[in-house]
Amino acid sequence: MNPDCIFFNGDRPCKPHKKFSYTCPTCPEYTPITSHILIIKLDAVGDVERTTGLLQPLLQKYPGAAITWVTKKNALPLFKNNPHVYKVIEYGPEAQLNLLTSTYDLAINLDAAEDSCRLMTIAAAEKKIGYTWNPKGYAEPLNPEAEDWFEMGLWDDVKKANQRTYQDIMMEICGLEGRMTRPVFVLDDKERAFADEFAFRKQVNRNAPVFGLNTGAGGRWVHKKWTMEGYQSLIERLEELYPESSILLYGGPEEVERNAELARAGKNVIDTGCDNDLRQFGALVSLCDLMVTGDTLAMHIGLALEKRMVVLFGPTSLAEIDLYGSGIKIAPEGMDCLCCYRPDCDVRPTCMERISVEEVLTAIREQL
């Protein structure tokens, strides 16, 4: 037996045996696991997606490692088809049982949230980095490299002053050199066929630029999303400048009415629907050539799929976002309250209201 093989299951036949009838003593697919790494990154879904860019640098530093990732249920679909993860475990009883009965060479927790930190305390690992839970009742950094990010989560002025990307900070916390790779979101043939069928049925013109407008931004920070008037004017201008192009609207349940109204703003506008599951959403994002969006999950998936991006910023940090050379970031000038992370705002016009259609159009032209 080769219980150290990455394909070994223990309670059922492994993939090489099922596919080729190989057995352990002579199996040419034998791939020994050299170390076990645990990553705890529970939410939000967009944060989980952007953190998947750590996987390849980790495997470069620890070749042959088996990476187990613990996350919440709504983020699990992100890891479908991901070749860099050995095991993904849903946060809850299964994760607790796994951590109580497993040992790891390295455990990484990149959130100072209480649930993540408490989970870290029960992980048995030779080395731990990131954040843990102090028995006296508070989160604390485990290594000096994690202190800056910890302070950014506590004090608004430190967060606002930061000019480093999230990717750079996470790489430093994990002791990794170089640049974090793009997020990972791998579509399979069935998902690509789903997108192709949608494009055919809706008559998406793929011989001209396909523009994606992700009109929402979740419910936590309302002012992360651009205005209806901004999107309506942008649609009008895009149809004037690129009359053969298709404009795809993206959103979730909160954007049903918003996108239905925007779909009536032009003749080439197609609503992709607001009830797609996460995998379908990613497949539909693959159809666009360039996306206009706020700081959202759609942005992270678009970057994973190597889409050109025009990203609009207001209440969240522009500096933290790495577009990997694939886009332009826009924020209003002359406002010292940007990067406030406030759920509401009494400043009028708001930061997102101050972003003009001409600014967005200029950025789009530069990306085509």
CSV table of C-alpha atoms in Angstrom, one decimal:
chain,number,residue,atom,x,y,z
A,1,MET,CA,0.0,0.0,0.0
A,2,ASN,CA,1.0,3.6,-0.6
A,3,PRO,CA,-1.0,5.5,2.0
A,4,ASP,CA,1.2,8.6,1.5
A,5,CYS,CA,0.0,8.9,-2.2
A,6,ILE,CA,-2.1,11.9,-3.0
A,7,PHE,CA,-4.6,9.6,-4.7
A,8,PHE,CA,-5.0,7.2,-1.8
A,9,ASN,CA,-8.5,7.1,-0.3
A,10,GLY,CA,-8.3,4.3,2.3
A,11,ASP,CA,-12.0,3.4,2.1
A,12,ARG,CA,-12.5,3.1,-1.7
A,13,PRO,CA,-10.6,2.6,-4.9
A,14,CYS,CA,-8.5,5.5,-6.0
A,15,LYS,CA,-8.8,7.3,-9.4
A,16,PRO,CA,-5.8,5.6,-11.1
A,17,HIS,CA,-7.2,2.2,-10.0
A,18,LYS,CA,-10.7,2.9,-11.3
A,19,LYS,CA,-9.4,4.4,-14.6
A,20,PHE,CA,-6.5,2.1,-15.4
A,21,SER,CA,-6.8,-0.8,-12.9
A,22,TYR,CA,-3.4,0.1,-11.3
A,23,THR,CA,-2.5,-1.2,-7.9
A,24,CYS,CA,-0.1,0.4,-5.4
A,25,PRO,CA,3.0,-1.8,-5.9
A,26,THR,CA,3.4,-1.0,-9.6
A,27,CYS,CA,1.3,2.1,-10.0
A,28,PRO,CA,3.0,4.7,-12.4
A,29,GLU,CA,0.7,7.4,-11.0
A,30,TYR,CA,2.1,7.1,-7.5
A,31,THR,CA,2.6,10.7,-6.2
A,32,PRO,CA,3.8,10.9,-2.6
A,33,ILE,CA,2.7,13.7,-0.4
A,34,THR,CA,5.7,15.5,1.1
A,35,SER,CA,3.8,17.7,3.5
A,36,HIS,CA,0.3,18.8,4.6
A,37,ILE,CA,-0.8,22.4,4.6
A,38,LEU,CA,-4.0,23.8,6.1
A,39,ILE,CA,-5.5,27.0,5.0
A,40,ILE,CA,-8.4,28.6,6.9
A,41,LYS,CA,-10.2,31.2,4.9
A,42,LEU,CA,-13.9,31.2,5.5
A,43,ASP,CA,-15.4,34.3,3.9
A,44,ALA,CA,-16.4,36.5,2.2
A,45,VAL,CA,-16.7,34.7,-1.1
A,46,GLY,CA,-14.8,37.3,-3.0
A,47,ASP,CA,-12.0,37.3,-0.4
A,48,VAL,CA,-11.8,33.5,-0.6
A,49,GLU,CA,-11.5,33.7,-4.4
A,50,ARG,CA,-8.7,36.3,-4.4
A,51,THR,CA,-6.8,34.3,-1.8
A,52,THR,CA,-6.7,31.3,-4.1
A,53,GLY,CA,-3.8,33.1,-5.8
A,54,LEU,CA,-1.6,31.8,-2.9
A,55,LEU,CA,-1.9,28.2,-4.0
A,56,GLN,CA,0.7,28.1,-6.7
A,57,PRO,CA,3.3,30.1,-4.7
A,58,LEU,CA,2.7,27.7,-1.8
A,59,LEU,CA,3.3,24.7,-4.0
A,60,GLN,CA,6.4,26.2,-5.5
A,61,LYS,CA,7.8,26.7,-2.0
A,62,TYR,CA,6.5,23.3,-0.7
A,63,PRO,CA,6.6,20.9,-3.7
A,64,GLY,CA,4.5,17.8,-3.2
A,65,ALA,CA,2.4,19.4,-0.5
A,66,ALA,CA,-1.3,18.5,0.0
A,67,ILE,CA,-3.3,21.6,0.7
A,68,THR,CA,-6.5,21.4,2.7
A,69,TRP,CA,-8.7,24.5,2.6
A,70,VAL,CA,-11.5,25.1,5.1
A,71,THR,CA,-14.2,27.5,4.0
A,72,LYS,CA,-17.9,28.2,4.4
A,73,LYS,CA,-20.5,26.5,2.3
A,74,ASN,CA,-21.2,29.4,-0.1
A,75,ALA,CA,-17.5,29.5,-1.2
A,76,LEU,CA,-17.2,25.7,-1.8
A,77,PRO,CA,-18.1,25.9,-5.5
A,78,LEU,CA,-15.1,28.2,-6.1
A,79,PHE,CA,-12.8,25.1,-5.7
A,80,LYS,CA,-14.4,22.9,-8.3
A,81,ASN,CA,-11.8,21.9,-10.9
A,82,ASN,CA,-9.1,23.6,-8.9
A,83,PRO,CA,-6.0,21.4,-9.4
A,84,HIS,CA,-4.0,22.9,-6.6
A,85,VAL,CA,-6.2,21.9,-3.7
A,86,TYR,CA,-6.0,18.4,-2.2
A,87,LYS,CA,-9.2,18.7,-0.1
A,88,VAL,CA,-11.8,21.4,0.6
A,89,ILE,CA,-13.8,21.1,3.8
A,90,GLU,CA,-17.0,22.9,4.8
A,91,TYR,CA,-16.7,25.0,8.0
A,92,GLY,CA,-18.7,23.3,10.7
A,93,PRO,CA,-18.7,19.9,12.4
A,94,GLU,CA,-16.8,18.2,9.5
A,95,ALA,CA,-14.0,20.8,9.7
A,96,GLN,CA,-13.8,20.5,13.5
A,97,LEU,CA,-13.6,16.7,13.2
A,98,ASN,CA,-10.9,16.9,10.6
A,99,LEU,CA,-8.8,19.3,12.6
A,100,LEU,CA,-9.1,17.3,15.8
A,101,THR,CA,-8.0,14.1,14.0
A,102,SER,CA,-5.3,15.4,11.7
A,103,THR,CA,-1.8,16.9,11.9
A,104,TYR,CA,-0.3,19.4,9.5
A,105,ASP,CA,3.1,20.6,8.8
A,106,LEU,CA,1.9,24.2,8.3
A,107,ALA,CA,-1.4,25.9,9.2
A,108,ILE,CA,-2.3,29.3,7.8
A,109,ASN,CA,-5.2,31.5,9.0
A,110,LEU,CA,-5.4,34.8,7.2
A,111,ASP,CA,-8.5,36.2,9.0
A,112,ALA,CA,-8.6,37.8,12.5
A,113,ALA,CA,-12.4,37.0,12.7
A,114,GLU,CA,-13.4,35.0,15.8
A,115,ASP,CA,-14.6,31.9,14.0
A,116,SER,CA,-11.4,31.6,12.0
A,117,CYS,CA,-9.2,32.2,14.9
A,118,ARG,CA,-11.0,29.7,17.2
A,119,LEU,CA,-10.7,27.1,14.5
A,120,MET,CA,-7.0,27.8,14.3
A,121,THR,CA,-6.5,27.0,18.0
A,122,ILE,CA,-7.6,23.4,17.5
A,123,ALA,CA,-5.5,22.8,14.4
A,124,ALA,CA,-2.5,20.6,15.2
A,125,ALA,CA,0.4,21.9,13.2
A,126,GLU,CA,4.2,22.0,13.5
A,127,LYS,CA,4.1,25.7,12.4
A,128,LYS,CA,1.3,28.2,12.4
A,129,ILE,CA,1.1,31.6,10.8
A,130,GLY,CA,-1.5,34.3,10.5
A,131,TYR,CA,-4.0,34.6,13.4
A,132,THR,CA,-5.2,32.7,16.4
A,133,TRP,CA,-7.5,33.1,19.4
A,134,ASN,CA,-6.0,34.0,22.8
A,135,PRO,CA,-7.7,32.1,25.7
A,136,LYS,CA,-8.4,35.4,27.3
A,137,GLY,CA,-10.9,36.2,24.5
A,138,TYR,CA,-9.3,38.0,21.6
A,139,ALA,CA,-7.6,37.4,18.2
A,140,GLU,CA,-3.9,38.0,17.9
A,141,PRO,CA,-1.2,37.6,15.3
A,142,LEU,CA,1.0,34.6,15.3
A,143,ASN,CA,4.0,36.0,13.4
A,144,PRO,CA,5.4,39.5,13.0
A,145,GLU,CA,4.5,39.6,9.3
A,146,ALA,CA,0.8,39.4,10.2
A,147,GLU,CA,0.8,42.4,12.5
A,148,ASP,CA,0.3,45.1,9.8
A,149,TRP,CA,-2.8,43.5,8.3
A,150,PHE,CA,-4.1,43.0,11.9
A,151,GLU,CA,-3.8,46.7,12.6
A,152,MET,CA,-5.5,47.6,9.3
A,153,GLY,CA,-8.5,45.7,10.5
A,154,LEU,CA,-8.6,47.7,13.7
A,155,TRP,CA,-7.9,51.2,12.7
A,156,ASP,CA,-9.4,53.1,9.7
A,157,ASP,CA,-6.5,55.5,9.4
A,158,VAL,CA,-4.0,52.7,9.1
A,159,LYS,CA,-6.2,51.0,6.5
A,160,LYS,CA,-6.6,54.2,4.5
A,161,ALA,CA,-2.8,54.9,4.6
A,162,ASN,CA,-1.9,51.5,3.2
A,163,GLN,CA,-0.5,51.4,-0.3
A,164,ARG,CA,0.3,47.7,-0.6
A,165,THR,CA,-1.9,45.2,-2.4
A,166,TYR,CA,-3.7,42.5,-0.5
A,167,GLN,CA,-1.8,39.9,-2.5
A,168,ASP,CA,1.6,41.4,-1.5
A,169,ILE,CA,0.5,41.5,2.2
A,170,MET,CA,-0.7,37.9,2.2
A,171,MET,CA,2.5,36.7,0.5
A,172,GLU,CA,4.5,38.3,3.2
A,173,ILE,CA,2.4,36.8,6.0
A,174,CYS,CA,2.9,33.4,4.4
A,175,GLY,CA,6.6,33.8,4.0
A,176,LEU,CA,6.4,33.6,0.2
A,177,GLU,CA,8.6,35.5,-2.3
A,178,GLY,CA,7.6,37.0,-5.6
A,179,ARG,CA,4.1,37.9,-6.7
A,180,MET,CA,0.9,36.1,-6.0
A,181,THR,CA,-0.6,34.5,-9.1
A,182,ARG,CA,-4.0,35.4,-10.4
A,183,PRO,CA,-7.0,33.9,-8.5
A,184,VAL,CA,-8.0,30.4,-9.6
A,185,PHE,CA,-11.4,29.7,-11.2
A,186,VAL,CA,-11.3,26.8,-13.7
A,187,LEU,CA,-14.3,26.2,-16.0
A,188,ASP,CA,-14.9,22.7,-17.3
A,189,ASP,CA,-16.3,21.7,-20.7
A,190,LYS,CA,-19.9,21.5,-19.4
A,191,GLU,CA,-19.7,25.0,-17.9
A,192,ARG,CA,-18.2,26.4,-21.1
A,193,ALA,CA,-21.0,24.7,-23.1
A,194,PHE,CA,-23.5,26.4,-20.8
A,195,ALA,CA,-22.0,29.8,-21.6
A,196,ASP,CA,-21.9,29.0,-25.3
A,197,GLU,CA,-25.5,27.9,-25.4
A,198,PHE,CA,-26.5,31.1,-23.6
A,199,ALA,CA,-24.5,33.2,-26.1
A,200,PHE,CA,-26.2,31.4,-29.0
A,201,ARG,CA,-29.7,31.7,-27.6
A,202,LYS,CA,-29.3,35.4,-26.7
A,203,GLN,CA,-27.5,36.2,-30.0
A,204,VAL,CA,-24.4,37.6,-28.3
A,205,ASN,CA,-22.2,39.0,-31.1
A,206,ARG,CA,-18.8,37.5,-30.3
A,207,ASN,CA,-17.2,39.0,-33.4
A,208,ALA,CA,-17.3,42.4,-31.7
A,209,PRO,CA,-16.3,43.5,-28.2
A,210,VAL,CA,-18.5,42.0,-25.6
A,211,PHE,CA,-18.9,44.4,-22.6
A,212,GLY,CA,-19.9,43.1,-19.1
A,213,LEU,CA,-21.5,45.5,-16.6
A,214,ASN,CA,-21.6,44.0,-13.1
A,215,THR,CA,-24.1,46.4,-11.6
A,216,GLY,CA,-24.3,45.4,-8.0
A,217,ALA,CA,-21.9,45.1,-5.1
A,218,GLY,CA,-23.5,42.9,-2.4
A,219,GLY,CA,-25.4,44.3,0.6
A,220,ARG,CA,-22.6,45.2,3.0
A,221,TRP,CA,-21.4,48.4,1.4
A,222,VAL,CA,-24.2,49.9,-0.6
A,223,HIS,CA,-22.0,52.6,-2.0
A,224,LYS,CA,-19.6,50.2,-3.7
A,225,LYS,CA,-21.9,50.1,-6.7
A,226,TRP,CA,-22.1,52.8,-9.4
A,227,THR,CA,-25.3,54.7,-10.0
A,228,MET,CA,-28.2,53.7,-12.2
A,229,GLU,CA,-27.7,56.9,-14.1
A,230,GLY,CA,-24.1,56.1,-14.7
A,231,TYR,CA,-24.8,52.7,-16.1
A,232,GLN,CA,-27.7,54.0,-18.2
A,233,SER,CA,-25.5,56.7,-19.8
A,234,LEU,CA,-22.7,54.2,-20.3
A,235,ILE,CA,-25.0,51.9,-22.2
A,236,GLU,CA,-26.1,54.7,-24.5
A,237,ARG,CA,-22.6,55.7,-25.2
A,238,LEU,CA,-21.3,52.2,-25.8
A,239,GLU,CA,-24.1,51.6,-28.3
A,240,GLU,CA,-23.2,54.8,-30.1
A,241,LEU,CA,-19.5,54.0,-30.2
A,242,TYR,CA,-19.7,50.2,-30.7
A,243,PRO,CA,-23.0,49.5,-32.4
A,244,GLU,CA,-22.2,45.9,-33.2
A,245,SER,CA,-21.3,45.0,-29.6
A,246,SER,CA,-23.3,43.1,-27.0
A,247,ILE,CA,-23.6,44.4,-23.5
A,248,LEU,CA,-24.1,41.8,-20.8
A,249,LEU,CA,-25.6,42.7,-17.4
A,250,TYR,CA,-24.4,40.7,-14.3
A,251,GLY,CA,-25.8,40.6,-10.8
A,252,GLY,CA,-27.3,38.7,-8.0
A,253,PRO,CA,-30.7,38.6,-6.3
A,254,GLU,CA,-30.4,42.2,-5.2
A,255,GLU,CA,-30.0,43.4,-8.8
A,256,VAL,CA,-33.2,41.8,-10.3
A,257,GLU,CA,-35.1,45.1,-10.7
A,258,ARG,CA,-32.0,47.1,-11.4
A,259,ASN,CA,-30.9,44.9,-14.3
A,260,ALA,CA,-34.4,44.6,-15.7
A,261,GLU,CA,-34.5,48.4,-16.0
A,262,LEU,CA,-31.0,48.6,-17.4
A,263,ALA,CA,-31.9,45.9,-20.0
A,264,ARG,CA,-34.4,48.4,-21.4
A,265,ALA,CA,-31.8,51.1,-21.8
A,266,GLY,CA,-30.4,49.8,-25.1
A,267,LYS,CA,-31.1,47.4,-28.0
A,268,ASN,CA,-27.9,45.3,-27.5
A,269,VAL,CA,-28.3,44.8,-23.8
A,270,ILE,CA,-28.7,41.3,-22.5
A,271,ASP,CA,-29.5,40.5,-18.9
A,272,THR,CA,-27.6,37.3,-17.9
A,273,GLY,CA,-29.9,36.7,-15.0
A,274,CYS,CA,-29.7,37.2,-11.3
A,275,ASP,CA,-30.4,33.6,-10.2
A,276,ASN,CA,-27.3,31.8,-11.5
A,277,ASP,CA,-25.3,29.7,-9.1
A,278,LEU,CA,-21.7,30.5,-8.6
A,279,ARG,CA,-20.4,28.2,-11.3
A,280,GLN,CA,-22.9,29.5,-13.9
A,281,PHE,CA,-22.1,33.0,-13.0
A,282,GLY,CA,-18.4,32.4,-13.6
A,283,ALA,CA,-19.2,30.7,-16.9
A,284,LEU,CA,-21.3,33.7,-18.0
A,285,VAL,CA,-18.5,36.1,-17.0
A,286,SER,CA,-16.2,34.2,-19.4
A,287,LEU,CA,-18.3,35.6,-22.3
A,288,CYS,CA,-17.3,39.2,-21.9
A,289,ASP,CA,-14.1,40.7,-23.1
A,290,LEU,CA,-14.1,43.6,-20.7
A,291,MET,CA,-16.0,44.1,-17.5
A,292,VAL,CA,-17.0,47.3,-15.7
A,293,THR,CA,-17.6,46.6,-12.0
A,294,GLY,CA,-17.0,47.7,-8.5
A,295,ASP,CA,-14.8,46.0,-6.0
A,296,THR,CA,-16.8,42.7,-6.1
A,297,LEU,CA,-16.7,38.9,-6.5
A,298,ALA,CA,-17.3,39.4,-10.2
A,299,MET,CA,-14.1,41.4,-10.3
A,300,HIS,CA,-12.1,38.6,-8.7
A,301,ILE,CA,-13.7,35.9,-11.0
A,302,GLY,CA,-13.0,38.2,-14.0
A,303,LEU,CA,-9.4,38.5,-13.0
A,304,ALA,CA,-9.1,34.7,-12.7
A,305,LEU,CA,-10.5,34.4,-16.2
A,306,GLU,CA,-8.1,37.0,-17.5
A,307,LYS,CA,-10.7,39.5,-18.5
A,308,ARG,CA,-9.9,43.2,-19.1
A,309,MET,CA,-11.3,45.2,-16.2
A,310,VAL,CA,-12.4,48.8,-15.4
A,311,VAL,CA,-13.0,48.8,-11.6
A,312,LEU,CA,-14.7,51.7,-9.8
A,313,PHE,CA,-13.7,52.4,-6.2
A,314,GLY,CA,-15.2,54.5,-3.4
A,315,PRO,CA,-15.6,53.2,0.1
A,316,THR,CA,-13.1,50.3,-0.2
A,317,SER,CA,-9.4,50.3,-0.8
A,318,LEU,CA,-8.1,50.9,-4.3
A,319,ALA,CA,-4.5,50.2,-3.3
A,320,GLU,CA,-5.3,46.7,-2.0
A,321,ILE,CA,-6.5,45.5,-5.4
A,322,ASP,CA,-4.1,44.0,-7.9
A,323,LEU,CA,-5.5,43.9,-11.4
A,324,TYR,CA,-2.4,42.0,-12.7
A,325,GLY,CA,-1.9,44.4,-15.5
A,326,SER,CA,-5.4,43.7,-16.9
A,327,GLY,CA,-7.3,46.8,-16.1
A,328,ILE,CA,-7.7,50.3,-14.9
A,329,LYS,CA,-8.9,51.5,-11.4
A,330,ILE,CA,-11.0,54.6,-11.1
A,331,ALA,CA,-11.8,56.6,-8.0
A,332,PRO,CA,-13.1,60.2,-7.6
A,333,GLU,CA,-10.5,62.8,-7.0
A,334,GLY,CA,-10.4,65.4,-4.2
A,335,MET,CA,-12.2,63.3,-1.5
A,336,ASP,CA,-10.3,62.5,1.7
A,337,CYS,CA,-13.0,60.2,2.9
A,338,LEU,CA,-12.4,57.4,0.3
A,339,CYS,CA,-11.6,54.0,1.7
A,340,CYS,CA,-14.0,54.7,4.6
A,341,TYR,CA,-15.5,51.2,4.7
A,342,ARG,CA,-18.7,52.7,6.0
A,343,PRO,CA,-22.1,51.0,5.3
A,344,ASP,CA,-23.8,54.3,4.9
A,345,CYS,CA,-22.8,57.9,4.0
A,346,ASP,CA,-24.1,61.4,4.4
A,347,VAL,CA,-21.7,63.0,1.9
A,348,ARG,CA,-23.5,64.3,-1.2
A,349,PRO,CA,-22.7,63.7,-3.9
A,350,THR,CA,-21.3,60.3,-2.8
A,351,CYS,CA,-18.0,59.0,-4.0
A,352,MET,CA,-19.5,56.7,-6.6
A,353,GLU,CA,-21.8,59.5,-7.8
A,354,ARG,CA,-18.7,61.6,-8.7
A,355,ILE,CA,-17.4,59.0,-11.1
A,356,SER,CA,-18.3,60.3,-14.6
A,357,VAL,CA,-19.3,58.3,-17.7
A,358,GLU,CA,-16.5,60.0,-19.6
A,359,GLU,CA,-13.9,58.6,-17.1
A,360,VAL,CA,-15.3,55.1,-17.6
A,361,LEU,CA,-15.4,55.4,-21.3
A,362,THR,CA,-11.8,56.6,-21.5
A,363,ALA,CA,-10.7,53.7,-19.5
A,364,ILE,CA,-12.7,51.3,-21.7
A,365,ARG,CA,-11.1,52.7,-24.8
A,366,GLU,CA,-7.6,52.2,-23.3
A,367,GLN,CA,-8.4,48.6,-22.6
A,368,LEU,CA,-9.7,47.6,-26.0
